[in-house]
CSV table of N, CA and C in Angstrom, one decimal:
chain,number,residue,atom,x,y,z
A,1,MET,N,6.2,10.2,9.7
A,1,MET,CA,5.3,9.1,9.3
A,1,MET,C,6.2,7.9,9.1
A,2,GLY,N,5.7,6.7,9.3
A,2,GLY,CA,6.4,5.5,9.0
A,2,GLY,C,6.2,5.0,7.6
A,3,ARG,N,6.7,3.8,7.4
A,3,ARG,CA,6.5,3.2,6.1
A,3,ARG,C,5.7,2.0,6.1
A,4,ALA,N,5.0,1.7,5.1
A,4,ALA,CA,4.2,0.5,5.0
A,4,ALA,C,4.4,-0.1,3.6
A,5,ALA,N,4.1,-1.3,3.4
A,5,ALA,CA,4.2,-2.0,2.1
A,5,ALA,C,2.9,-2.6,1.8
A,6,ALA,N,2.5,-2.6,0.6
A,6,ALA,CA,1.2,-3.2,0.2
A,6,ALA,C,1.4,-3.9,-1.2
A,7,THR,N,0.5,-4.8,-1.4
A,7,THR,CA,0.4,-5.4,-2.7
A,7,THR,C,-0.8,-5.0,-3.4
A,8,ILE,N,-0.7,-4.5,-4.6
A,8,ILE,CA,-1.9,-4.1,-5.4
A,8,ILE,C,-1.8,-4.8,-6.8
A,9,THR,N,-2.9,-4.8,-7.5
A,9,THR,CA,-2.9,-5.4,-8.8
A,9,THR,C,-2.1,-4.5,-9.8
A,10,ARG,N,-1.7,-5.2,-10.9
A,10,ARG,CA,-1.0,-4.4,-12.0
A,10,ARG,C,-2.0,-3.4,-12.6
A,11,ASP,N,-3.2,-3.8,-12.7
A,11,ASP,CA,-4.3,-2.9,-13.2
A,11,ASP,C,-4.4,-1.6,-12.4
A,12,SER,N,-4.4,-1.8,-11.1
A,12,SER,CA,-4.5,-0.7,-10.2
A,12,SER,C,-3.3,0.2,-10.3
A,13,ALA,N,-2.1,-0.4,-10.3
A,13,ALA,CA,-0.9,0.4,-10.5
A,13,ALA,C,-0.9,1.2,-11.8
A,14,GLU,N,-1.3,0.6,-12.8
A,14,GLU,CA,-1.4,1.3,-14.1
A,14,GLU,C,-2.4,2.4,-14.1
A,15,THR,N,-3.6,2.2,-13.5
A,15,THR,CA,-4.6,3.2,-13.4
A,15,THR,C,-4.1,4.4,-12.6
A,16,LEU,N,-3.3,4.1,-11.5
A,16,LEU,CA,-2.8,5.2,-10.7
A,16,LEU,C,-1.4,5.8,-11.3
A,17,ASN,N,-1.0,5.1,-12.4
A,17,ASN,CA,0.3,5.5,-13.0
A,17,ASN,C,1.5,5.5,-11.9
A,18,LEU,N,1.5,4.4,-11.1
A,18,LEU,CA,2.5,4.2,-10.1
A,18,LEU,C,3.7,3.5,-10.7
A,19,GLN,N,4.9,4.0,-10.3
A,19,GLN,CA,6.1,3.3,-10.7
A,19,GLN,C,6.9,2.9,-9.4
A,20,PRO,N,7.7,1.9,-9.5
A,20,PRO,CA,8.5,1.5,-8.3
A,20,PRO,C,9.2,2.6,-7.7
A,21,GLY,N,9.1,2.8,-6.4
A,21,GLY,CA,9.8,3.9,-5.7
A,21,GLY,C,8.9,5.1,-5.5
A,22,ASP,N,7.8,5.2,-6.2
A,22,ASP,CA,6.9,6.4,-6.1
A,22,ASP,C,6.3,6.5,-4.7
A,23,ALA,N,6.2,7.7,-4.2
A,23,ALA,CA,5.5,7.9,-2.9
A,23,ALA,C,4.0,7.9,-3.1
A,24,ALA,N,3.3,7.3,-2.1
A,24,ALA,CA,1.8,7.3,-2.2
A,24,ALA,C,1.3,7.4,-0.8
A,25,THR,N,0.0,7.9,-0.7
A,25,THR,CA,-0.7,8.0,0.6
A,25,THR,C,-1.8,6.9,0.6
A,26,ALA,N,-1.9,6.2,1.7
A,26,ALA,CA,-3.0,5.2,1.8
A,26,ALA,C,-4.0,5.6,2.9
A,27,LEU,N,-5.2,5.3,2.7
A,27,LEU,CA,-6.3,5.4,3.7
A,27,LEU,C,-6.7,4.0,4.0
A,28,ILE,N,-6.5,3.7,5.3
A,28,ILE,CA,-6.8,2.3,5.7
A,28,ILE,C,-7.9,2.3,6.6
A,29,LYS,N,-9.0,1.5,6.3
A,29,LYS,CA,-10.2,1.4,7.1
A,29,LYS,C,-10.4,0.0,7.4
A,30,SER,N,-10.3,-0.4,8.7
A,30,SER,CA,-10.4,-1.8,9.1
A,30,SER,C,-10.9,-1.9,10.5
A,31,SER,N,-11.7,-2.9,10.7
A,31,SER,CA,-12.1,-3.1,12.1
A,31,SER,C,-11.0,-3.7,13.0
A,32,HIS,N,-10.1,-4.3,12.4
A,32,HIS,CA,-8.9,-4.8,13.2
A,32,HIS,C,-7.7,-5.1,12.3
A,33,VAL,N,-6.5,-5.0,12.8
A,33,VAL,CA,-5.3,-5.2,12.1
A,33,VAL,C,-4.5,-6.2,12.8
A,34,ILE,N,-3.9,-7.2,12.2
A,34,ILE,CA,-3.1,-8.2,12.8
A,34,ILE,C,-1.7,-8.0,12.3
A,35,LEU,N,-0.7,-7.7,13.2
A,35,LEU,CA,0.7,-7.6,12.8
A,35,LEU,C,1.5,-8.8,13.3
A,36,ALA,N,2.5,-9.1,12.5
A,36,ALA,CA,3.4,-10.2,12.9
A,36,ALA,C,4.8,-9.8,12.6
A,37,LEU,N,5.7,-10.3,13.4
A,37,LEU,CA,7.1,-10.1,13.2
A,37,LEU,C,7.7,-11.3,12.4
A,38,PRO,N,8.7,-11.0,11.6
A,38,PRO,CA,9.3,-12.2,10.8
A,38,PRO,C,10.0,-13.1,11.7
């Protein structure tokens, strides 16, 4: 599996008890995704 980065609210991180560096699984549902290179 690859890696992805996401931004979530502090409230969501606290609710999930997430700490920097923790592994997590994300379910992404979208009609389209736009990717851009730096």
